[in-house]
XYZ file of C-alpha atoms in Angstrom:
688
model
C -17.535 7.056 15.987
C -16.341 4.941 13.098
C -13.575 2.519 13.835
C -10.016 3.708 13.428
C -8.705 2.060 10.283
C -5.503 1.426 8.370
C -4.378 4.674 6.733
C -7.141 6.340 8.703
C -9.656 5.247 6.045
C -12.763 3.153 6.260
C -12.317 1.794 2.743
C -14.353 2.476 -0.377
C -17.497 0.389 0.139
C -20.415 2.303 -1.416
C -23.716 2.919 0.304
C -26.519 0.600 -0.781
C -28.722 2.063 -3.483
C -31.989 0.658 -2.148
C -33.434 -1.615 0.516
C -31.763 -4.988 0.939
C -34.303 -7.806 1.049
C -33.845 -11.217 2.694
C -30.696 -13.397 2.608
C -30.368 -13.446 6.398
C -29.102 -17.028 6.551
C -26.541 -16.371 3.804
C -25.351 -13.251 5.606
C -24.911 -15.258 8.799
C -22.943 -17.922 6.885
C -20.643 -15.321 5.305
C -20.057 -13.660 8.664
C -19.145 -17.001 10.200
C -16.836 -17.943 7.327
C -15.022 -14.608 7.346
C -14.231 -15.210 10.974
C -12.264 -18.363 10.179
C -11.509 -18.496 6.437
C -9.183 -16.189 4.536
C -10.933 -16.602 1.157
C -14.701 -16.879 0.774
C -16.136 -17.083 -2.743
C -19.826 -16.605 -3.520
C -20.746 -18.584 -6.620
C -23.906 -18.795 -8.682
C -25.332 -17.750 -12.057
C -25.491 -14.196 -13.324
C -28.287 -12.149 -11.833
C -28.723 -14.292 -8.724
C -27.550 -11.458 -6.444
C -23.944 -12.372 -5.607
C -22.620 -8.821 -5.856
C -25.359 -7.276 -3.752
C -25.085 -9.981 -1.117
C -21.292 -9.607 -0.951
C -21.545 -5.843 -0.550
C -24.125 -6.227 2.214
C -21.912 -8.765 3.984
C -18.847 -6.536 3.630
C -20.707 -3.533 5.025
C -21.902 -5.616 7.956
C -18.363 -6.896 8.632
C -16.385 -3.676 8.222
C -16.160 -2.921 11.956
C -14.075 -6.090 12.310
C -11.689 -5.033 9.521
C -9.839 -2.019 10.816
C -7.720 -1.998 7.663
C -10.823 -1.041 5.711
C -13.260 -2.728 3.366
C -12.197 -2.360 -0.275
C -14.454 -3.094 -3.246
C -12.735 -3.952 -6.538
C -15.287 -4.075 -9.354
C -13.844 -6.255 -12.087
C -16.713 -6.346 -14.585
C -15.182 -3.349 -16.385
C -11.727 -4.918 -16.646
C -11.015 -6.159 -20.160
C -7.254 -6.730 -19.924
C -6.401 -9.331 -17.269
C -2.824 -8.028 -17.153
C -4.187 -4.931 -15.386
C -5.770 -6.846 -12.513
C -3.109 -5.781 -10.007
C -3.442 -2.193 -11.205
C -7.207 -2.374 -10.694
C -6.787 -3.614 -7.116
C -4.147 -0.963 -6.423
C -6.401 1.756 -7.780
C -9.440 0.588 -5.801
C -7.432 0.467 -2.574
C -6.048 3.966 -3.256
C -2.485 2.940 -3.897
C -1.156 5.159 -6.652
C 1.337 3.713 -9.072
C 4.257 6.146 -8.720
C 6.454 3.577 -7.071
C 9.935 2.156 -7.361
C 8.731 -1.214 -6.114
C 7.093 -3.811 -8.357
C 3.384 -3.049 -8.127
C 2.489 -6.367 -6.487
C 5.111 -5.814 -3.795
C 3.888 -2.259 -3.229
C 0.297 -3.533 -2.999
C 1.257 -6.112 -0.384
C 2.978 -3.424 1.683
C -0.038 -1.179 1.233
C -2.458 -3.803 2.551
C -0.259 -4.932 5.435
C -0.956 -3.838 8.993
C -4.466 -3.622 10.378
C -6.636 -6.386 8.847
C -8.302 -5.374 5.561
C -11.215 -7.007 3.708
C -10.851 -7.152 -0.074
C -14.080 -7.662 -2.039
C -13.302 -8.874 -5.573
C -16.551 -8.618 -7.513
C -17.193 -10.493 -10.791
C -14.059 -12.604 -11.171
C -15.158 -15.164 -13.744
C -13.791 -13.423 -16.865
C -10.327 -12.999 -15.286
C -10.485 -16.162 -13.201
C -6.912 -17.430 -13.615
C -5.405 -14.021 -12.926
C -7.633 -13.571 -9.866
C -6.558 -16.929 -8.520
C -2.865 -16.079 -8.935
C -3.203 -12.633 -7.385
C -5.286 -13.856 -4.441
C -2.774 -16.615 -3.778
C 0.065 -14.055 -3.745
C -1.798 -11.598 -1.539
C -2.898 -14.196 0.985
C 0.640 -15.548 1.167
C 2.237 -12.142 1.738
C -0.409 -10.329 3.812
C -1.360 -12.551 6.752
C -4.037 -10.139 8.019
C -5.927 -10.069 4.715
C -9.361 -11.591 4.137
C -10.816 -11.874 0.617
C -14.502 -12.085 -0.278
C -15.010 -12.851 -3.977
C -17.977 -13.246 -6.315
C -17.691 -15.451 -9.374
C -19.778 -17.764 -11.519
C -17.217 -20.442 -10.753
C -14.685 -21.041 -7.946
C -11.243 -19.464 -8.042
C -9.660 -22.815 -7.202
C -7.240 -21.383 -4.636
C -6.155 -23.630 -1.734
C -8.178 -22.846 1.372
C -11.059 -21.346 -0.607
C -14.462 -21.673 1.096
C -17.423 -21.708 -1.282
C -20.943 -20.467 -0.680
C -23.425 -21.081 -3.483
C -25.956 -18.272 -3.778
C -29.360 -19.690 -4.644
C -32.381 -17.815 -5.990
C -34.731 -16.290 -3.434
C -37.398 -18.495 -1.783
C -40.672 -18.483 -3.728
C -43.505 -18.818 -1.238
C -46.159 -16.107 -1.015
C -44.614 -14.872 2.237
C -41.019 -15.372 1.159
C -38.173 -13.129 -0.002
C -38.822 -13.266 -3.754
C -42.301 -11.805 -3.309
C -40.966 -9.194 -0.870
C -38.246 -8.129 -3.317
C -40.638 -7.886 -6.269
C -43.109 -5.878 -4.189
C -40.420 -3.474 -2.978
C -39.098 -2.839 -6.483
C -42.597 -2.587 -7.942
C -43.545 0.030 -5.354
C -40.400 1.991 -6.210
C -41.289 1.858 -9.924
C -45.045 2.483 -9.452
C -45.768 4.229 -6.124
C -49.451 3.294 -6.346
C -48.619 -0.416 -6.329
C -49.196 -2.275 -3.082
C -48.883 -5.939 -2.183
C -52.273 -7.134 -0.947
C -53.995 -10.389 -0.191
C -55.816 -9.999 -3.502
C -52.700 -9.800 -5.665
C -50.227 -11.789 -3.579
C -50.853 -15.041 -5.474
C -50.261 -13.326 -8.830
C -47.041 -11.764 -7.558
C -45.921 -15.176 -6.313
C -46.687 -16.616 -9.752
C -44.542 -13.972 -11.444
C -41.719 -14.776 -9.037
C -42.108 -18.494 -9.731
C -41.956 -17.904 -13.500
C -38.651 -16.091 -12.921
C -37.257 -18.693 -10.498
C -36.741 -16.082 -7.779
C -33.685 -14.607 -9.556
C -33.279 -11.050 -8.205
C -32.189 -9.391 -11.468
C -35.064 -10.994 -13.347
C -37.505 -9.885 -10.631
C -36.236 -6.309 -10.762
C -36.492 -6.163 -14.559
C -40.022 -7.551 -14.391
C -41.138 -5.207 -11.609
C -40.406 -2.120 -13.664
C -42.727 -3.451 -16.401
C -45.632 -2.533 -14.110
C -45.157 1.051 -15.267
C -46.835 0.046 -18.527
C -48.673 -3.207 -17.774
C -51.126 -4.365 -15.118
C -50.009 -7.322 -13.052
C -52.160 -9.892 -14.873
C -50.775 -8.808 -18.264
C -47.281 -9.020 -16.859
C -47.921 -12.605 -15.809
C -49.382 -13.487 -19.204
C -46.374 -11.975 -20.934
C -44.006 -14.153 -18.962
C -46.101 -17.232 -19.768
C -46.022 -16.626 -23.500
C -42.354 -15.710 -23.652
C -40.838 -18.139 -21.211
C -38.722 -19.899 -23.825
C -37.889 -16.797 -25.847
C -34.291 -16.693 -27.093
C -33.372 -20.107 -25.689
C -31.544 -21.929 -28.476
C -32.145 -25.694 -28.568
C -28.698 -26.066 -30.107
C -27.110 -24.395 -27.059
C -28.860 -25.765 -23.976
C -28.541 -23.643 -20.857
C -29.075 -24.139 -17.160
C -32.648 -23.405 -16.153
C -31.640 -20.350 -14.161
C -29.620 -18.973 -17.054
C -32.619 -19.558 -19.333
C -34.902 -17.697 -16.940
C -32.569 -14.728 -16.685
C -32.131 -14.667 -20.431
C -35.891 -14.828 -20.789
C -36.377 -11.839 -18.485
C -33.760 -9.776 -20.294
C -35.019 -10.953 -23.677
C -38.545 -9.961 -22.799
C -37.361 -6.502 -21.750
C -35.593 -6.379 -25.104
C -38.760 -7.316 -26.955
C -40.678 -4.528 -25.228
C -38.145 -1.959 -26.462
C -38.656 -0.064 -29.704
C -36.322 -0.924 -32.603
C -34.231 2.203 -31.972
C -34.022 1.429 -28.257
C -32.787 -2.075 -29.074
C -30.189 -0.690 -31.473
C -28.944 1.799 -28.893
C -28.817 -0.954 -26.230
C -26.639 -3.075 -28.516
C -24.271 -0.227 -29.374
C -23.966 0.934 -25.751
C -22.568 -2.494 -24.898
C -19.152 -1.415 -26.246
C -18.574 0.905 -23.271
C -16.563 -0.315 -20.313
C -17.952 1.045 -17.077
C -20.138 4.060 -17.751
C -20.571 6.805 -20.315
C -22.019 10.291 -20.677
C -24.428 11.623 -23.290
C -21.699 13.105 -25.487
C -19.881 9.769 -25.693
C -23.107 7.901 -26.458
C -24.019 10.373 -29.208
C -20.648 10.013 -30.927
C -20.182 6.255 -30.546
C -23.765 5.085 -31.067
C -25.165 7.305 -33.817
C -25.441 6.155 -37.410
C -27.941 4.632 -39.802
C -31.461 5.012 -38.438
C -30.158 6.275 -35.091
C -29.621 10.049 -35.146
C -27.383 11.642 -32.533
C -30.115 14.059 -31.453
C -32.418 11.127 -30.595
C -29.995 9.440 -28.212
C -30.736 11.491 -25.075
C -34.441 10.669 -25.311
C -33.715 7.000 -25.973
C -31.365 6.891 -22.977
C -34.159 8.289 -20.820
C -36.492 5.587 -22.136
C -33.957 2.786 -21.475
C -33.492 4.204 -17.985
C -37.251 4.071 -17.423
C -37.156 0.412 -18.459
C -34.267 -0.299 -16.029
C -32.005 -1.396 -18.893
C -29.721 1.555 -18.166
C -29.092 3.181 -14.796
C -28.483 6.903 -14.469
C -25.934 8.270 -12.008
C -25.984 11.961 -11.066
C -22.773 13.324 -9.576
C -23.319 17.045 -9.183
C -23.382 18.557 -12.661
C -22.122 15.339 -14.293
C -24.617 12.729 -15.461
C -23.380 9.273 -16.381
C -25.061 6.038 -17.377
C -24.153 2.386 -17.046
C -25.550 -1.122 -17.543
C -25.327 -4.212 -15.405
C -22.780 -6.635 -16.809
C -25.418 -9.263 -17.625
C -27.523 -6.705 -19.507
C -24.411 -5.459 -21.305
C -23.507 -9.012 -22.385
C -26.982 -9.468 -23.860
C -26.548 -6.251 -25.847
C -23.107 -7.336 -27.045
C -24.568 -10.561 -28.462
C -27.105 -8.554 -30.429
C -24.388 -6.200 -31.662
C -22.422 -9.170 -32.960
C -25.569 -10.487 -34.602
C -26.085 -7.164 -36.345
C -22.537 -7.306 -37.710
C -21.707 -3.889 -36.239
C -19.332 -4.826 -33.428
C -16.068 -3.876 -35.170
C -17.358 -0.557 -36.484
C -18.838 0.557 -33.151
C -15.675 -0.459 -31.274
C -13.622 1.649 -33.692
C -15.887 4.642 -33.050
C -15.443 4.054 -29.312
C -11.664 3.978 -29.777
C -11.647 7.117 -31.895
C -13.883 9.010 -29.479
C -11.496 8.392 -26.600
C -8.490 9.234 -28.760
C -10.204 12.568 -29.408
C -11.017 12.933 -25.703
C -7.363 12.380 -24.794
C -6.263 15.037 -27.282
C -8.832 17.496 -25.952
C -7.666 16.843 -22.416
C -4.041 17.408 -23.390
C -4.862 20.678 -25.151
C -6.791 21.985 -22.131
C -4.778 20.412 -19.302
C -2.696 23.523 -18.626
C -5.760 25.705 -18.175
C -8.808 26.418 -16.020
C -10.386 23.083 -16.910
C -7.592 21.059 -15.363
C -9.546 19.795 -12.367
C -12.496 18.919 -14.595
C -10.208 16.906 -16.885
C -8.614 15.064 -13.972
C -12.064 14.011 -12.761
C -13.397 13.266 -16.228
C -10.525 11.016 -17.265
C -10.612 9.242 -13.902
C -14.297 8.524 -14.528
C -13.446 7.290 -18.049
C -10.486 5.181 -16.943
C -12.088 1.873 -17.960
C -13.003 3.277 -21.385
C -9.474 4.634 -21.871
C -8.098 1.183 -21.132
C -10.470 -0.345 -23.665
C -9.463 2.242 -26.266
C -5.787 1.486 -25.601
C -6.397 -2.225 -26.152
C -8.196 -1.476 -29.420
C -5.272 0.676 -30.548
C -2.784 -2.045 -29.634
C -4.810 -4.569 -31.633
C -5.041 -2.293 -34.683
C -2.858 -2.855 -37.741
C -1.411 0.674 -37.456
C 0.910 0.825 -34.407
C 0.959 4.634 -34.567
C -2.513 4.832 -33.030
C -1.312 3.122 -29.842
C 1.809 5.300 -29.679
C -0.297 8.405 -30.148
C -2.908 7.585 -27.488
C -0.415 6.347 -24.884
C 1.794 9.393 -25.467
C -1.051 11.895 -25.569
C -2.171 10.713 -22.128
C 1.142 11.772 -20.552
C -0.691 14.198 -18.265
C -3.094 11.490 -17.057
C -0.345 8.946 -16.365
C 1.984 11.518 -14.766
C -0.271 13.890 -12.828
C -3.199 11.665 -11.855
C -1.289 8.745 -10.353
C -1.263 6.069 -13.082
C 2.422 6.024 -13.968
C 2.812 2.252 -13.694
C -0.114 1.559 -15.993
C 0.958 4.199 -18.496
C 4.472 2.811 -18.553
C 3.117 -0.643 -19.361
C 1.010 0.633 -22.267
C 3.873 2.732 -23.602
C 6.253 -0.228 -23.557
C 3.739 -2.422 -25.386
C 3.136 0.291 -27.982
C 6.861 0.949 -28.484
C 7.522 -2.773 -29.022
C 5.015 -2.749 -31.894
C 6.433 0.364 -33.564
C 8.269 -0.236 -36.828
C 9.105 3.305 -37.933
C 10.171 6.539 -36.283
C 7.894 9.549 -36.358
C 6.230 12.183 -34.165
C 4.095 9.612 -32.365
C 7.192 7.570 -31.550
C 8.997 10.665 -30.209
C 5.999 11.563 -28.039
C 5.785 8.028 -26.641
C 9.515 7.946 -25.831
C 9.307 11.283 -24.017
C 6.210 10.224 -22.077
C 7.825 6.933 -21.074
C 10.795 8.824 -19.666
C 8.483 11.228 -17.865
C 6.542 8.508 -16.039
C 9.521 6.277 -15.230
C 10.931 6.782 -11.754
C 14.162 4.876 -11.120
C 16.332 4.510 -8.009
C 18.901 6.898 -9.460
C 16.330 9.684 -9.260
C 15.928 9.233 -5.525
C 19.649 8.788 -4.991
C 20.398 12.018 -6.853
C 17.797 13.930 -4.862
C 19.120 12.477 -1.623
C 22.616 13.628 -2.565
C 21.283 17.155 -3.066
C 19.524 17.041 0.306
C 22.663 15.744 2.036
C 24.737 18.537 0.467
C 22.184 21.017 1.730
C 22.581 19.759 5.298
C 26.241 20.700 5.094
C 25.359 24.060 3.504
C 22.760 24.812 6.197
C 25.224 24.056 8.974
C 27.897 26.272 7.359
C 25.491 29.199 6.957
C 23.652 28.641 10.256
C 20.301 28.387 8.481
C 17.298 27.824 10.771
C 16.373 24.433 9.305
C 18.933 21.655 8.842
C 17.424 20.067 5.711
C 15.063 20.959 2.904
C 12.680 18.450 1.265
C 13.988 18.492 -2.281
C 13.220 14.860 -3.085
C 9.599 15.453 -4.008
C 10.614 18.350 -6.221
C 13.115 16.208 -8.087
C 10.402 13.679 -8.844
C 8.124 16.443 -10.061
C 10.591 17.807 -12.596
C 11.449 14.521 -14.268
C 12.791 14.390 -17.794
C 16.298 14.402 -19.173
C 15.121 16.555 -22.077
C 14.006 19.299 -19.687
C 17.292 19.144 -17.769
C 19.165 19.386 -21.065
C 17.182 22.473 -22.013
C 18.127 24.171 -18.747
C 21.804 23.331 -18.945
C 22.401 23.783 -22.641
C 19.656 26.146 -23.746
C 18.175 23.663 -26.216
C 14.815 21.929 -26.308
C 13.590 19.055 -28.425
C 10.926 19.653 -31.034
C 7.561 18.762 -29.506
C 5.540 16.376 -31.693
C 2.116 17.801 -32.376
C 0.354 20.941 -31.213
C -1.102 19.752 -27.925
C -0.521 20.951 -24.390
C 2.769 19.052 -24.114
C 4.761 21.892 -25.671
C 3.480 24.339 -23.058
C 4.100 21.801 -20.333
C 7.691 21.453 -21.492
C 8.215 25.210 -21.176
C 6.791 25.206 -17.660
C 8.774 22.109 -16.754
C 11.961 23.893 -17.797
C 11.221 26.667 -15.289
C 10.562 24.080 -12.577
C 13.922 22.411 -13.283
C 15.656 25.787 -13.079
C 14.018 26.485 -9.705
C 15.045 23.046 -8.447
C 18.673 23.488 -9.469
C 18.839 26.966 -7.929
C 17.333 25.711 -4.668
C 19.808 22.850 -4.556
C 22.613 25.422 -4.781
C 21.127 27.549 -1.984
C 20.385 30.436 -4.412
C 16.981 31.075 -2.877
C 16.407 34.630 -4.124
C 16.954 33.487 -7.711
C 14.936 30.324 -7.092
C 12.003 32.419 -5.853
C 12.239 34.695 -8.914
C 12.094 31.746 -11.325
C 9.255 30.192 -9.308
C 7.296 33.458 -9.452
C 7.683 33.430 -13.211
C 6.404 29.861 -13.277
C 3.417 30.871 -11.136
C 2.670 33.858 -13.375
C 2.823 31.773 -16.569
C 0.472 29.213 -15.042
C -1.878 31.907 -13.728
C -2.274 33.263 -17.280
C -3.580 29.864 -18.277
C -5.730 29.340 -15.159
C -3.636 26.220 -14.496
C -3.452 24.577 -11.043
C -1.174 21.543 -11.100
C 2.051 23.036 -12.454
C 1.437 26.329 -10.662
C 1.447 24.378 -7.414
C 5.067 23.428 -8.133
C 5.772 27.138 -8.487
C 4.138 27.618 -5.077
C 6.308 24.760 -3.806
C 9.545 26.486 -4.831
C 8.422 29.870 -3.499
C 7.682 28.158 -0.188
C 11.006 26.323 -0.295
C 12.802 29.617 -0.879
C 10.909 31.181 2.010
C 12.272 28.523 4.347
C 15.797 28.960 3.006
C 15.565 32.748 3.418
C 14.196 32.529 6.956
C 10.636 33.585 6.059
C 8.548 30.758 7.514
C 5.212 32.616 7.429
C 5.581 33.180 3.702
C 6.659 29.554 3.293
C 3.572 28.374 5.184
C 1.171 30.483 3.116
C 2.497 29.443 -0.293
C 2.968 25.851 0.844
C -0.688 25.679 1.807
C -1.670 27.105 -1.580
C 0.379 24.371 -3.234
C -1.189 21.625 -1.131
C -4.747 22.831 -1.785
C -4.116 22.782 -5.549
C -2.433 19.370 -5.518
C -5.306 17.894 -3.553
C -7.896 19.328 -5.940
C -6.348 17.520 -8.927
C -5.753 14.257 -7.031
C -1.933 14.478 -7.165
C -0.943 12.425 -4.119
C 2.768 12.526 -4.907
C 2.670 16.307 -5.071
C 0.612 16.512 -1.865
C 3.191 14.388 -0.042
C 6.089 16.535 -1.259
C 4.341 19.756 -0.246
C 3.511 18.371 3.190
C 7.236 17.867 3.777
C 7.603 21.604 3.174
C 4.884 22.368 5.704
C 6.751 20.271 8.286
C 9.756 22.526 7.779
C 7.677 25.707 7.815
C 5.907 24.862 11.075
C 9.182 23.852 12.704
C 10.690 27.199 11.675
C 7.676 28.998 13.146
C 8.202 27.357 16.523
C 5.316 24.874 16.223
C 7.111 21.568 16.938
C 3.988 19.642 17.934
C 2.132 20.530 14.734
C 5.302 19.868 12.730
C 5.521 16.393 14.274
C 1.874 15.698 13.413
C 2.541 16.795 9.844
C 5.557 14.494 9.771
C 3.120 11.634 10.402
C 0.767 12.993 7.724
C 3.649 13.220 5.273
C 4.698 9.659 5.969
C 1.172 8.436 5.255
C 0.883 10.476 2.056
C 4.194 9.161 0.694
C 2.936 5.669 1.429
C -0.341 6.379 -0.364
C 1.596 7.809 -3.320
C 3.411 4.485 -3.702
C 6.822 5.752 -2.535
C 6.999 4.606 1.083
C 10.787 4.947 1.109
C 10.398 8.727 1.088
C 8.259 8.582 4.214
C 10.607 6.366 6.186
C 12.203 8.168 9.088
C 15.565 6.461 8.574
C 16.111 6.565 4.819
C 16.116 10.275 3.951
C 18.198 13.161 5.222
C 15.066 15.246 5.624
C 13.405 12.827 8.005
C 16.504 11.991 9.992
C 17.105 15.654 10.692
C 13.513 16.479 11.633
C 13.090 13.407 13.784
C 16.179 14.470 15.699
C 15.161 18.119 16.054
C 11.481 17.563 16.893
C 12.247 14.740 19.299
C 14.606 17.089 21.152
C 11.952 19.827 21.275
C 9.041 17.644 22.402
C 10.604 14.712 24.198
C 10.427 11.164 22.889
C 6.960 10.311 24.232
C 5.121 13.394 22.961
C 6.994 13.357 19.647
C 5.996 9.733 18.995
C 2.388 10.448 19.982
C 2.152 13.510 17.711
C 3.572 11.604 14.736
C 1.104 8.786 15.384
C -1.806 11.272 15.557
C -0.924 12.660 12.144
C -0.262 9.224 10.703
C -3.691 7.886 11.702
C -5.729 10.725 10.199
C -7.809 10.010 7.128
C -6.623 11.741 3.937
C -9.166 14.579 3.978
C -8.688 15.182 7.703
C -4.907 15.140 7.249
C -5.048 17.748 4.484
C -7.435 19.843 6.588
C -4.861 19.815 9.386
C -2.048 20.765 7.013
C -4.146 23.625 5.614
C -4.678 25.051 9.076
C -8.078 23.609 9.985
C -9.170 21.256 12.717
C -9.254 17.682 11.370
C -12.213 15.425 12.013
C -11.196 12.243 13.721
C -11.782 9.013 11.767
């Protein structure tokens, strides 16, 4: 059984893509250092294998870190101001929080000891140093393993320089080349007859793992002796005498440059243009961004396949979705060529415009059957959306930044990136000089994604008033969880529409206008529930559900399910409340809405308590607490700070006794997220 971990999760460390070769002494050194040092940084040139070694070490050490092992890949990060957001996202802390994000991150990491793996720090070195210093100072249990081409310079940092692989005929460099060559050409085998030639290839490439892997794939088209000759004749290719480089950097550049030389002219052009992507891309994005001149869009799929065969590009299959990416060192080489071609600005603009179009498409289709697909697609494109936002902010026309930041309201609000969206919106609004539809959209979106203490205080006042109402009417449950609903129906403009029958003019023809109509119904249901008018609340919620069902929409419909379930509790119909509450939770979980999942789980606590299931209700109370924490609003999961929790703690403790109540809450609290949702949906959770 895997170790029990903080938040019931083992972290996000990925499985290794292929066999790990060698590095046993380095792994032993890292293991020893992590036992005594709080920050260990692996340094060395690009391509020497720092990232792979760090991942292997983290996987080997994860049993000791019951708070989980968390990989934060920084090579895609272009804006250093988003470093904290990147760490929060990687560690599954959503950004819907009242706390400053750094403070919320420290709380999130506190508890059982976690291991944070910060990979590729050199381009955001100063920001990494500041963040690591803050985290280590505030989270005593934390250990950090970093990879960087230079030290972070943080007090207490322990450095381990990663050298190239040993070069003897029986050493690791030969073993790595042979393993990768066999993977590329199954008929290849390392024998006594060819071992010396393989060792010579490895020596030409200084035992640098990336260079060895790029060379090994060349065996698909060249015999080993021709491969060796090619390295001999091209050893100094692309090394500028005016810009001397370290020998290892020269060797890596030689290996990449030789791969470049073996590409066709169109493959080289595509390689250069693909370098504008942050993270990965799909075929559609590559066709739009990279076509032009001699490169036709219809040729790009075939060229991608060829670059994949040459190990310049890696292909990632995730079910029906196919994405591509490049190693950061390979990407940097392509970017230099793109600059040399004089195309960098034009291709970056096409990248920006493609993701502006993608955001508009997502908005238009968000309230429809493709909602889950869009949530997953935009999450996969997060790094590219950030890059497009930065391009818009750097453009001379501020309207482009207002438009993109505002158009992404559904991504910021529903997919857990409120803090990041708020930051982009504020930057865009500061640059705006004139009023217009883009400005109106950005203002509305900023209000939508901004949660302030007054929101929680107002919701708590409603919940407290309901306690009094429940006692007066002898309702079966002393408090209803309205706080989550109040957060879901944010927006003064929507509240104004409900109270005064007016609605602002929506800028543009996207999905925001439809969302506003649905949001108005949700606000009506919330206000009716807060007044105890549950029959009317259920009627409005049914209308909301029906309107969403016409569109095939999940996320907003789940709030309709929420209010139907809430009304069922208020009307003494717990079975109905349980059924619709579970429908709401299943939908929220499918679109990655952790805030919504936490709010719905509060409802399920009430429903199970009403049904006479105090033990399950107590377990769900622990689940709810964990989900509120994961959603970045730990205050709402604290047993002492909300009316809802105070009342249920009292009632369930009385029903179960203190010992069993505490144990049941702990059981729910320690479940992993999928197991917790399985329990809430009526299944048997798998233990972590």
